[in-house]
mmCIF file of C-alpha atoms and ligand atoms in Angstrom:
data_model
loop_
_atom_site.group_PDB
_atom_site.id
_atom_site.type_symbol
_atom_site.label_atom_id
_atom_site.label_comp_id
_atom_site.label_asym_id
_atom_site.label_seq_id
_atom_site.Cartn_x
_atom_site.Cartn_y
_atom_site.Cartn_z
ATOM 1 C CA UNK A 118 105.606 126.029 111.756
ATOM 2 C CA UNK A 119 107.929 128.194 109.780
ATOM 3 C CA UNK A 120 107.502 130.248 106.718
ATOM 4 C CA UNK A 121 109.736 131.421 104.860
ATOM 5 C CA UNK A 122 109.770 133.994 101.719
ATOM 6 C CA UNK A 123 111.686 131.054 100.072
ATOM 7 C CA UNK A 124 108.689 128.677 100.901
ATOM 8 C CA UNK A 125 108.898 125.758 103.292
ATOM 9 C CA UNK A 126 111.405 123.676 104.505
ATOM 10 C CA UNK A 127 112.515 120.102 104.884
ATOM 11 C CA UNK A 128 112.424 120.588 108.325
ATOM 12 C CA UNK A 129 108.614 121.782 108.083
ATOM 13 C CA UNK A 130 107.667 118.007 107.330
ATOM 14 C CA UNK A 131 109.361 116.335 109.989
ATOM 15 C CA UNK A 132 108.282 118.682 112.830
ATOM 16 C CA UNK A 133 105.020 117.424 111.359
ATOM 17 C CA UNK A 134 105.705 113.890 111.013
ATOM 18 C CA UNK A 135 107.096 114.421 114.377
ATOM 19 C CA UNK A 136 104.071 115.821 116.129
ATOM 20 C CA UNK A 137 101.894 112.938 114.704
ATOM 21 C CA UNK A 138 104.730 109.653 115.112
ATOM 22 C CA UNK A 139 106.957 111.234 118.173
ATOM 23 C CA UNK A 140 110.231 110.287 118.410
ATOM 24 C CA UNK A 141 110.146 109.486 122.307
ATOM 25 C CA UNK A 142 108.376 106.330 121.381
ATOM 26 C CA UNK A 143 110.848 104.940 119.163
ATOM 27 C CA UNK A 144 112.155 101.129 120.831
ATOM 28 C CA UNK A 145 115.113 101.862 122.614
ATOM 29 C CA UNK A 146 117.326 99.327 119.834
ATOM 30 C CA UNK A 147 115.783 101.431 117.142
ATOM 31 C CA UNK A 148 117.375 104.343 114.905
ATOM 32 C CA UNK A 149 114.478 106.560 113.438
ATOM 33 C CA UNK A 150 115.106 110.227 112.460
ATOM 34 C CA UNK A 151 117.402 111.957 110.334
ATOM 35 C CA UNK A 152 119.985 109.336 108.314
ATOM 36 C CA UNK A 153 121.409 111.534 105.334
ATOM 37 C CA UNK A 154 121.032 114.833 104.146
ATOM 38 C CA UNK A 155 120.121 118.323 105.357
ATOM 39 C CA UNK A 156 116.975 119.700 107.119
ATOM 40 C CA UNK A 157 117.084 123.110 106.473
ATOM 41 C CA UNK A 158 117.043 123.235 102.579
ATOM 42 C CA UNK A 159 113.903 123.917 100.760
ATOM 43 C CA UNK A 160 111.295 122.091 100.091
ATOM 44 C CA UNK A 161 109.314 121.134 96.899
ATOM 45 C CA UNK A 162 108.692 117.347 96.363
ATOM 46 C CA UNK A 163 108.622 114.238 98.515
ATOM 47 C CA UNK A 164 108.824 110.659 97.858
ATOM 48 C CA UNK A 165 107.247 108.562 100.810
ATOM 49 C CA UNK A 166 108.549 104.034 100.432
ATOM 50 C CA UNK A 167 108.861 101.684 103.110
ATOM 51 C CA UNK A 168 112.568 101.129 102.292
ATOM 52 C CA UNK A 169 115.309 102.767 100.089
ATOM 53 C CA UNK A 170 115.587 99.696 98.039
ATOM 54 C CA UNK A 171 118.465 100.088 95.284
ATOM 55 C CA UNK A 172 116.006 100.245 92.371
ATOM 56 C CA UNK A 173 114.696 103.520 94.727
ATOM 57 C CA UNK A 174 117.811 105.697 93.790
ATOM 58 C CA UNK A 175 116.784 106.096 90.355
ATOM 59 C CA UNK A 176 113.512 107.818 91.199
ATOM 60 C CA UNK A 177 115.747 110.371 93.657
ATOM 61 C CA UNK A 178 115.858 112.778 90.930
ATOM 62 C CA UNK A 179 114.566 115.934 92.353
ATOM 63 C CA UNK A 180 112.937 114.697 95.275
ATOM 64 C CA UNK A 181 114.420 116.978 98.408
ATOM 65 C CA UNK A 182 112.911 114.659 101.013
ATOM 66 C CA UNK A 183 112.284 111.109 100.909
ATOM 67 C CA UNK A 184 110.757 109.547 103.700
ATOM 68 C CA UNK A 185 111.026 105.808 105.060
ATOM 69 C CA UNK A 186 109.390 103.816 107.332
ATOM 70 C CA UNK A 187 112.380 101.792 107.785
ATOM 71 C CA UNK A 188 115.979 103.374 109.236
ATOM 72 C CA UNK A 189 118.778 102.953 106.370
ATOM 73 C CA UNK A 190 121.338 103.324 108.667
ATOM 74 C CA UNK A 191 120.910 100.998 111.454
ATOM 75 C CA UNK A 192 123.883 99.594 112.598
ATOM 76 C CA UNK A 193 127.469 101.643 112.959
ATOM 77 C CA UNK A 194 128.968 102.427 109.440
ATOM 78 C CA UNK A 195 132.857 101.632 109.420
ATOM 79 C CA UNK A 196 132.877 102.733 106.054
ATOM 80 C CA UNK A 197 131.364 103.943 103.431
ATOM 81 C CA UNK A 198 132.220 102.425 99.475
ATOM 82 C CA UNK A 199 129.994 102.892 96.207
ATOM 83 C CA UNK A 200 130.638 99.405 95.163
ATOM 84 C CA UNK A 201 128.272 97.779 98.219
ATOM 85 C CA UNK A 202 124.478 98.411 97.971
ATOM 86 C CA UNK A 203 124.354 101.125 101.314
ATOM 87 C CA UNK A 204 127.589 102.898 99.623
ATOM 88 C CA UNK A 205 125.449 103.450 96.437
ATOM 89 C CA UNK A 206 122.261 104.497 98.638
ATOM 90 C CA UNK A 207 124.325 106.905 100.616
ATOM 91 C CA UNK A 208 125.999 108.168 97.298
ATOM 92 C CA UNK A 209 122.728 108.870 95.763
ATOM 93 C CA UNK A 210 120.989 110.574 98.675
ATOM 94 C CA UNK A 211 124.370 112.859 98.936
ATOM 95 C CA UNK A 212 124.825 113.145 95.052
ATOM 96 C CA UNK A 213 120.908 114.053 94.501
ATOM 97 C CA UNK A 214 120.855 116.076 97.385
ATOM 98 C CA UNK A 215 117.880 114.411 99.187
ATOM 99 C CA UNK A 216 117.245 114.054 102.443
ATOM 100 C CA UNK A 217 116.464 110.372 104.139
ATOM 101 C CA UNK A 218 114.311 110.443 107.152
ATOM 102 C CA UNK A 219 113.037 107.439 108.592
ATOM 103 C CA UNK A 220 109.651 107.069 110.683
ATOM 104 C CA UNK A 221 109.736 103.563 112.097
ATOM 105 C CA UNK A 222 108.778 102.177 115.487
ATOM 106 C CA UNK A 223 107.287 105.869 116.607
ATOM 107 C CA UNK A 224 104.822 105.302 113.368
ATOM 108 C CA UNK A 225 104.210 101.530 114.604
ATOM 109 C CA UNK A 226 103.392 102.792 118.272
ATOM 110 C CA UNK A 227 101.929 105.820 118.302
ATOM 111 C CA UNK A 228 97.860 106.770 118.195
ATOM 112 C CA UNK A 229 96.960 106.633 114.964
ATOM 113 C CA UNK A 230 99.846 105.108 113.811
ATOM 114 C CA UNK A 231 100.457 101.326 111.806
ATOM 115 C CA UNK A 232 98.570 99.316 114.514
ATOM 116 C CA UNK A 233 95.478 101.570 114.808
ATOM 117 C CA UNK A 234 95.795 101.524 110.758
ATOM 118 C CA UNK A 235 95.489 97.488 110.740
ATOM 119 C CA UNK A 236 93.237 97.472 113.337
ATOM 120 C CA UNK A 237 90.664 99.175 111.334
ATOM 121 C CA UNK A 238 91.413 97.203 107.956
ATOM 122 C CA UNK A 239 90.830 93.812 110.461
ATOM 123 C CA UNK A 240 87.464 95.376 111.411
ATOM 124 C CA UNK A 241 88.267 95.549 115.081
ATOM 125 C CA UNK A 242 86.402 97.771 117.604
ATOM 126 C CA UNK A 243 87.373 98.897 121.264
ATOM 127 C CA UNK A 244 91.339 98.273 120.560
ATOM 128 C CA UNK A 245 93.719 98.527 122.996
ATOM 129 C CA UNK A 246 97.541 98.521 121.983
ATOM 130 C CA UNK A 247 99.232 94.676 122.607
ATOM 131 C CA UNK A 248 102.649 95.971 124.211
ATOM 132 C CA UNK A 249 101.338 99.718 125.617
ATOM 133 C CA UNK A 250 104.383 101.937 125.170
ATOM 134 C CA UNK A 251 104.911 105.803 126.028
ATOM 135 C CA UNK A 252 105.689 107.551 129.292
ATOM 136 C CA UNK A 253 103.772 109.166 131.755
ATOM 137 C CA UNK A 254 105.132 111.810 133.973
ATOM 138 C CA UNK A 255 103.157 114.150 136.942
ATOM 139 C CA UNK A 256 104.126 117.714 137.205
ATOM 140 C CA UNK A 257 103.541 119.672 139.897
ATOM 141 C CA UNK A 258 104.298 123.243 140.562
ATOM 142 C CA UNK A 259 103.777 125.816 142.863
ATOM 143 C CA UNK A 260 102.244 128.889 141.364
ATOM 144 C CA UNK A 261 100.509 132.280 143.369
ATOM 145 C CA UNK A 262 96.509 131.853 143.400
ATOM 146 C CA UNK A 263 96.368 135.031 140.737
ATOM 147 C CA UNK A 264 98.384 132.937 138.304
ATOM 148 C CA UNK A 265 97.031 129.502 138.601
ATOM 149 C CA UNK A 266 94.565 129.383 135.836
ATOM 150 C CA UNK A 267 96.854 131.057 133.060
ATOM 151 C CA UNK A 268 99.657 128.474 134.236
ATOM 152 C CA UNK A 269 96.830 125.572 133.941
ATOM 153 C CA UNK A 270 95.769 126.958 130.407
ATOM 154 C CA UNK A 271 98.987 127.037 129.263
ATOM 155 C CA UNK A 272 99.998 123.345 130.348
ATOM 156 C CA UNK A 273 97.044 122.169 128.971
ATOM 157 C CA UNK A 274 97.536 123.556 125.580
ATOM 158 C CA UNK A 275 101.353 122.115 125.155
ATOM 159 C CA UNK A 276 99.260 118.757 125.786
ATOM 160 C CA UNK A 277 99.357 118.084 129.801
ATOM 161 C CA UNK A 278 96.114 117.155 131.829
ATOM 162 C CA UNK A 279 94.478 114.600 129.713
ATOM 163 C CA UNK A 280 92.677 110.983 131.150
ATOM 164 C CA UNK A 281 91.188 109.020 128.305
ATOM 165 C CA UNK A 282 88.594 111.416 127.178
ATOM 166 C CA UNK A 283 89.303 113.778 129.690
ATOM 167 C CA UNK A 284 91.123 116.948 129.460
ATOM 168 C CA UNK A 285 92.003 120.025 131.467
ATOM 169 C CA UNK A 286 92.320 117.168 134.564
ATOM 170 C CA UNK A 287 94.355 118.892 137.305
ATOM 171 C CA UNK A 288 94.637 119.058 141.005
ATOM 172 C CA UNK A 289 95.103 122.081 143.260
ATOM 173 C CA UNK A 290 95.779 122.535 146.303
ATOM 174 C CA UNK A 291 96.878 125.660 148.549
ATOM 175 C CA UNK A 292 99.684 126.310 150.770
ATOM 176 C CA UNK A 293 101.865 128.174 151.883
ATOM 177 C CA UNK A 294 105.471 128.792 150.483
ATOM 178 C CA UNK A 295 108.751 130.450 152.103
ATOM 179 C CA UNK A 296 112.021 131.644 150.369
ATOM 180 C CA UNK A 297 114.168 134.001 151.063
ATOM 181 C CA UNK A 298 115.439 136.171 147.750
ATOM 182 C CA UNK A 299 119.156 136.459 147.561
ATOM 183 C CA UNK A 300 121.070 139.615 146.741
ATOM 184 C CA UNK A 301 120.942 140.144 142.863
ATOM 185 C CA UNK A 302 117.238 138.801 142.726
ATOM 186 C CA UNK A 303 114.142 140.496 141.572
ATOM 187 C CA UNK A 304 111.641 138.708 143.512
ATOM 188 C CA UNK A 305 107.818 138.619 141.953
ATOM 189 C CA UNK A 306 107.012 139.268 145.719
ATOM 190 C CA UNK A 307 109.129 140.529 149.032
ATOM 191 C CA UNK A 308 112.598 142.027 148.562
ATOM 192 C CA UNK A 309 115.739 140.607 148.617
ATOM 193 C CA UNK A 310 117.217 139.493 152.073
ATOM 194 C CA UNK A 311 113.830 139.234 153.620
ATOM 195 C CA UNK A 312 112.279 135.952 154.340
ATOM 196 C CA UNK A 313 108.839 135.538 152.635
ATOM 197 C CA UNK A 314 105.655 132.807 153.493
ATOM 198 C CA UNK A 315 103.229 133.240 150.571
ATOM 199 C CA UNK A 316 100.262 131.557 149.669
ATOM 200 C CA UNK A 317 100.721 129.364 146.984
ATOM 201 C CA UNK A 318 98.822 126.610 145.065
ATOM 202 C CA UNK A 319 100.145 123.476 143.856
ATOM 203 C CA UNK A 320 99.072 122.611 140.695
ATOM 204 C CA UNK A 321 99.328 118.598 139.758
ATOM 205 C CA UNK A 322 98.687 117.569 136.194
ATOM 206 C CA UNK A 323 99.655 114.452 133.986
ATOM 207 C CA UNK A 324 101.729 114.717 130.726
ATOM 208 C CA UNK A 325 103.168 111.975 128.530
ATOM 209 C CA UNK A 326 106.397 111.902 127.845
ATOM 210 C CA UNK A 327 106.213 112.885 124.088
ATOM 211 C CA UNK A 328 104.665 116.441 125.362
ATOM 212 C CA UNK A 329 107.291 116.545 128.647
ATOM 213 C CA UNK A 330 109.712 119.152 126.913
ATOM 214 C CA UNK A 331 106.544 121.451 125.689
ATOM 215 C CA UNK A 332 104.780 121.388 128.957
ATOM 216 C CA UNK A 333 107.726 122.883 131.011
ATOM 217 C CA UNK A 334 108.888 125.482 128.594
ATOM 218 C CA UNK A 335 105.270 126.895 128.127
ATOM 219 C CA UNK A 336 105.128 126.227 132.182
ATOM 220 C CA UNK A 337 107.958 128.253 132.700
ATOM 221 C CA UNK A 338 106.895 130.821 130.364
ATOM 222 C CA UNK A 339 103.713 131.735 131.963
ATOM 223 C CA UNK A 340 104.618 131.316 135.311
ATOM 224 C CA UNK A 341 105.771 134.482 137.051
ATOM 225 C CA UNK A 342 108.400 133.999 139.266
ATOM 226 C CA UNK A 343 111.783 134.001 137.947
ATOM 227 C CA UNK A 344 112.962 130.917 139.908
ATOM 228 C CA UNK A 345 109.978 128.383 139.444
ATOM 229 C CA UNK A 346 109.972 125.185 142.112
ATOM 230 C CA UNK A 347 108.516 122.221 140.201
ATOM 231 C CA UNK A 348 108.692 118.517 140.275
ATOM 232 C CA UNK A 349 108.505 116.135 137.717
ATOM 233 C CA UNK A 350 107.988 112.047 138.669
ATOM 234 C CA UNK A 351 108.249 109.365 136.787
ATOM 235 C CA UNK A 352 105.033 107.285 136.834
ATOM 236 C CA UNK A 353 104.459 103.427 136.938
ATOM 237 C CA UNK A 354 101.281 103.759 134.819
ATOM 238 C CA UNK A 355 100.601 102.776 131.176
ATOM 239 C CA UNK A 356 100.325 105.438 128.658
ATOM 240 C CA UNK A 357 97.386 103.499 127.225
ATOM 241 C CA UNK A 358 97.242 105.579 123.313
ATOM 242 C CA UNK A 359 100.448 104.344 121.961
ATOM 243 C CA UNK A 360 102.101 100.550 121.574
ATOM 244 C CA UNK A 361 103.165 98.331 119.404
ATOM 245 C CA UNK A 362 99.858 95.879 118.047
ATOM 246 C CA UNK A 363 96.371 96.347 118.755
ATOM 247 C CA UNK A 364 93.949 93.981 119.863
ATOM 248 C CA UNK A 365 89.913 94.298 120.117
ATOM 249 C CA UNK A 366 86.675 92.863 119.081
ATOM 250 C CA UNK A 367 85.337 91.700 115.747
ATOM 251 C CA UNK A 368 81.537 92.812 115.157
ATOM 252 C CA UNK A 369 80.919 89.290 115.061
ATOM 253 C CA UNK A 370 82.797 85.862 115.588
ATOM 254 C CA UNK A 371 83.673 84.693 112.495
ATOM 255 C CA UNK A 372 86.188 81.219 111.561
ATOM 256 C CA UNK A 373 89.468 81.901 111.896
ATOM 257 C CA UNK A 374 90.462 81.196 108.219
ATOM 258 C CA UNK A 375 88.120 83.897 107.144
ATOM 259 C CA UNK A 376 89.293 86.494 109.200
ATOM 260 C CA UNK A 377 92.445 85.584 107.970
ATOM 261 C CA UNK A 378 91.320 85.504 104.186
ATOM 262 C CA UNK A 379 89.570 89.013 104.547
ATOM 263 C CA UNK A 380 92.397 90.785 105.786
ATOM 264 C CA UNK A 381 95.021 89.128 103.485
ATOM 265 C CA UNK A 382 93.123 90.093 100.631
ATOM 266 C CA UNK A 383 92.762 93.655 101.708
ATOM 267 C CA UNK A 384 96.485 94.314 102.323
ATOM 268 C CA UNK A 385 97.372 92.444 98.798
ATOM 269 C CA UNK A 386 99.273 89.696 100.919
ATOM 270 C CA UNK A 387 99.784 86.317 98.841
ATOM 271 C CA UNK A 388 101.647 84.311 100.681
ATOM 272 C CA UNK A 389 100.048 83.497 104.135
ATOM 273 C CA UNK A 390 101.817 80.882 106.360
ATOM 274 C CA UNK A 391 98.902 80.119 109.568
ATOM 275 C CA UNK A 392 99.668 78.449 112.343
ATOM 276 C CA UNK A 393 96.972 76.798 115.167
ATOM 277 C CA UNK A 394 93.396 75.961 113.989
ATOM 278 C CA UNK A 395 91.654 77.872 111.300
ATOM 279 C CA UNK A 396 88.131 76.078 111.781
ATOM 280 C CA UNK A 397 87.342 77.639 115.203
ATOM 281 C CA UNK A 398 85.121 80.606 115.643
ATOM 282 C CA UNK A 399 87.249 84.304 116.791
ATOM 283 C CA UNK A 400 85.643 87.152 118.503
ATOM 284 C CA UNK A 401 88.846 88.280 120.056
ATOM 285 C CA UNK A 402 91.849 89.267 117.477
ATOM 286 C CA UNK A 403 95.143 91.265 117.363
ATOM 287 C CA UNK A 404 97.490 92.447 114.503
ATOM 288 C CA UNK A 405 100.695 94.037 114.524
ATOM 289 C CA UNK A 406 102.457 94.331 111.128
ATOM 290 C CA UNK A 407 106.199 93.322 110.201
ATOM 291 C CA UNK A 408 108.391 91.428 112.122
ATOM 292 C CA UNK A 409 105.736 91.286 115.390
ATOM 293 C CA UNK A 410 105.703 87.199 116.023
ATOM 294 C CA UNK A 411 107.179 87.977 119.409
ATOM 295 C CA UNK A 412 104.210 89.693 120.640
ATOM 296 C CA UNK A 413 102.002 86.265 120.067
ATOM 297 C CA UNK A 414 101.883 86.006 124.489
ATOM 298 C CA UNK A 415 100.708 89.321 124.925
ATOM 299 C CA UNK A 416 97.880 88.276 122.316
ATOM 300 C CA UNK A 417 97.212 85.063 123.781
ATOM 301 C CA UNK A 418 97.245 86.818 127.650
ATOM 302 C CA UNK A 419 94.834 89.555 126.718
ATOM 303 C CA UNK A 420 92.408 87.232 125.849
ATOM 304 C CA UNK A 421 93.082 87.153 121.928
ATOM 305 C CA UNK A 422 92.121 83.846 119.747
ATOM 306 C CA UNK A 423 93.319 85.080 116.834
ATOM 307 C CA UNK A 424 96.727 86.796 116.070
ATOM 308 C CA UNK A 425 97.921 88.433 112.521
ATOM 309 C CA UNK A 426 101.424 89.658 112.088
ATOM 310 C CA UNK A 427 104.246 90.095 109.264
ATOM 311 C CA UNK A 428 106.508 87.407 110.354
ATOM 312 C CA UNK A 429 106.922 84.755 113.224
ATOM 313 C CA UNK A 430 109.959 82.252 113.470
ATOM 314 C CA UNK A 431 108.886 78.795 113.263
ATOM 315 C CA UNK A 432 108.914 77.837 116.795
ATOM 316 C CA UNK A 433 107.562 80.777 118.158
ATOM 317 C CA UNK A 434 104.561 79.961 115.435
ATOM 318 C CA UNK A 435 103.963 76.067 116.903
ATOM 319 C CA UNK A 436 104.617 77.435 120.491
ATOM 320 C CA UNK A 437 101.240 79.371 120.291
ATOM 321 C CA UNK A 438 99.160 77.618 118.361
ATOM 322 C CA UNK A 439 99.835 74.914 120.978
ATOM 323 C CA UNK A 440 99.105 77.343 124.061
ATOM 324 C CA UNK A 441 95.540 77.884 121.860
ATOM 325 C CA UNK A 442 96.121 80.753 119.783
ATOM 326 C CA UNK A 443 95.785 80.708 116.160
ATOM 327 C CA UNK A 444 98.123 82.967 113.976
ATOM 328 C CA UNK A 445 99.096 83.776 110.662
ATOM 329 C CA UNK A 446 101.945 85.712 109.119
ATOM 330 C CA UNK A 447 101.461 87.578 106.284
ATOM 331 C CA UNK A 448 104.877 88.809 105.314
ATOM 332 C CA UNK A 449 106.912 91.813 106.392
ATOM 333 C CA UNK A 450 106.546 94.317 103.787
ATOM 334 C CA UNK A 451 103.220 93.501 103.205
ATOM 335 C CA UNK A 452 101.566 94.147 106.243
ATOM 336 C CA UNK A 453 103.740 97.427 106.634
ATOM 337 C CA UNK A 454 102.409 98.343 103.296
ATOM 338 C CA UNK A 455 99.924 100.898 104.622
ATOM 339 C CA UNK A 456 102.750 103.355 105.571
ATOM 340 C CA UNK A 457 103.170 104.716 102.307
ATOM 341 C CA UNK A 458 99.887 105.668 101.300
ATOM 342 C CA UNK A 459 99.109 107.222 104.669
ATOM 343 C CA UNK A 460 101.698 109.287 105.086
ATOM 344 C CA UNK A 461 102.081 110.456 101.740
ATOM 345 C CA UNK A 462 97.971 111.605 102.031
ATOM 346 C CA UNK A 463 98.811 112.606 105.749
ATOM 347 C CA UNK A 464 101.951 114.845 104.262
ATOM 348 C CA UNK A 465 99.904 115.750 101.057
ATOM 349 C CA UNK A 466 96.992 117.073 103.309
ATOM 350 C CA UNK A 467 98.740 118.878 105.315
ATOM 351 C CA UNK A 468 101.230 120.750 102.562
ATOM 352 C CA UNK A 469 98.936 120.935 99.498
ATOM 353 C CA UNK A 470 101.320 123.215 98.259
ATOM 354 C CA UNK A 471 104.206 120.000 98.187
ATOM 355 C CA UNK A 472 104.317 117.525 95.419
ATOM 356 C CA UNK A 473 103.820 114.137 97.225
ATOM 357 C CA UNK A 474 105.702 111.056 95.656
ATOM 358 C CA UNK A 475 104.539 107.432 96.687
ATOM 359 C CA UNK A 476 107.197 103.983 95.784
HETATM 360 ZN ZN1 ZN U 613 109.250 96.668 109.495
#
């Protein structure tokens, strides 16, 4: 975090928004982050909206940062004209001197993000996410027995080691290492031109991918040699915090419809279009808001009777019902709704000191 005598910044809120929704698990066809406007300008009142909608750039007055859930600039821009409805958006953000910074799929995916949001509003316990997403990576590094624990603490802290509910998990074992120090060097041990063998430990700790970049600079930093030999592998396992959907129990099975009817009456969704049977008793459910219809055969494979989402093209709808799952799409913007109001409380929390805007 930075402070300035000036107050914060712009750039204050997204390293914040960034900690919480990371940008590593945006969908690779996505565009979140920055679209218009400048970081490093102060900072004084936000507006949070799912979209900048035309009738937005009225209320842009003033506001420095205005944060979306959806990207305004998604595909390539050949040109930019105040007569179509993206030239006037781009005109106001530049003219009013906001910023635009879009949250998207990393809000969808990550912990405590949309799906664990809708989750919660459906009632569901023990969720898992529907399409897990996030990397996981092993380090290992080779570190002198003296230094072993500080390099361990200080992985741990930029957010390596952890199993589920596990932290701190590492594994070391000892060795022993040879190099030889060049001429120019100034070795932590030997001299240069003389061929050391040192006992060493090799220290072997998870880290997901979000936290990659942090683990290895604070690795480096507390490590003290000044060459450090480390690997870092790719791993074939599922970061299991972070993915699009989540699916889990109900507390008890109830008909299909109702499940249905709760939740659309909590999110303020009117239109409902259901597809499959609505009569048949559900225990196991999943949701994943907007446009998620194409994640109906992960629901139906993890053992889910019941699947709520913002849209679902027609055939993709009838498809599932007929392989025995029931679903029902709520609309886009409604389901998605939930973005605004939690991040302007998560932003408002965090920077009392920031007026907080909601569309
Ligand atoms: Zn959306």
């Amino acid at each position: 975090m930075r402070l300035h005598s000036g107050g914060m910044e712009r750039r204050d809120v997204v390293a914040y928004l960034d900690e919480l929704f990371p940008p590593a698990l945006a969908e690779e066809w996505d565009h979140p982050g920055l679209q218009v406007g400048d970081l490093g300008l102060p900072c004084r009142r936000v507006l949070v909206a799912l979209d900048l909608d035309l009738a937005l750039i009225e209320r842009l007055q003033g506001v420095d940062l205005l944060v979306t859930h959806h990207p305004l600039l998604f595909r390539p821009v050949s040109e930019i004209r105040p007569e179509t409805p993206l030239g006037k958006k781009i005109a106001a953000l530049l003219r009013e001197g906001t910023a635009c910074y879009a949250v998207h799929t990393p809000y969808d995916s990550a912990r405590g993000g949309m799906g664990e949001r809708l989750a919660g509003i459906l009632g569901l316990r023990e969720t898992r996410p529907l399409a897990p997403r996030g990397r996981l990576y092993k380090l290992a590094v080779f570190v002198p027995p003296e230094a072993v624990d500080a390099v361990a603490e200080a992985v741990f802290a930029a957010g390596a080691g952890k199993i589920g509910r596990y932290g701190h998990c590492s594994f070391r074992a000892e060795g022993i290492g040879t190099f030889l120090p060049e001429e120019g060097t100034s070795p932590y041990i030997g001299e240069p031109g003389g061929e050391e063998r040192v006992r060493e430990i090799r220290l072997e700790t998870i880290v997901p991918g979000e936290r990659l970049g942090a683990v290895i600079r604070e690795m480096l930093s507390a490590h003290p040699y000044e060459e450090v030999a480390y690997d870092v592998y790719p791993l074939e396992l599922e970061d299991r915090r972070h993915g699009l959907g989540r699916m889990g129990t109900l507390p008890e099975p109830v008909p299909a419809g109702e499940a249905i009817e709760g939740f659309a009456a909590a999110i303020g969704a009117e239109t409902v279009r259901v597809y499959g049977d609505t009569a048949r008793e559900v225990r196991v459910a999943a949701v994943c808001g907007g446009a998620g219809g194409g994640l109906w055969a992960e629901a139906l494979a993890g053992g889910c009777e019941l699947f709520l989402t913002g849209e679902i093209g027609y055939h993709e709808g009838l498809a599932a019902a007929e392989a025995g799952l029931t679903v029902a799409a709520l609309g886009h913007r409604e389901t998605e709704a939930v973005f605004v109001d939690h991040v302007a409380e998560l932003i408002g929390r965090r920077f009392p000191e920031l007026e907080v805007i909601r569309a």
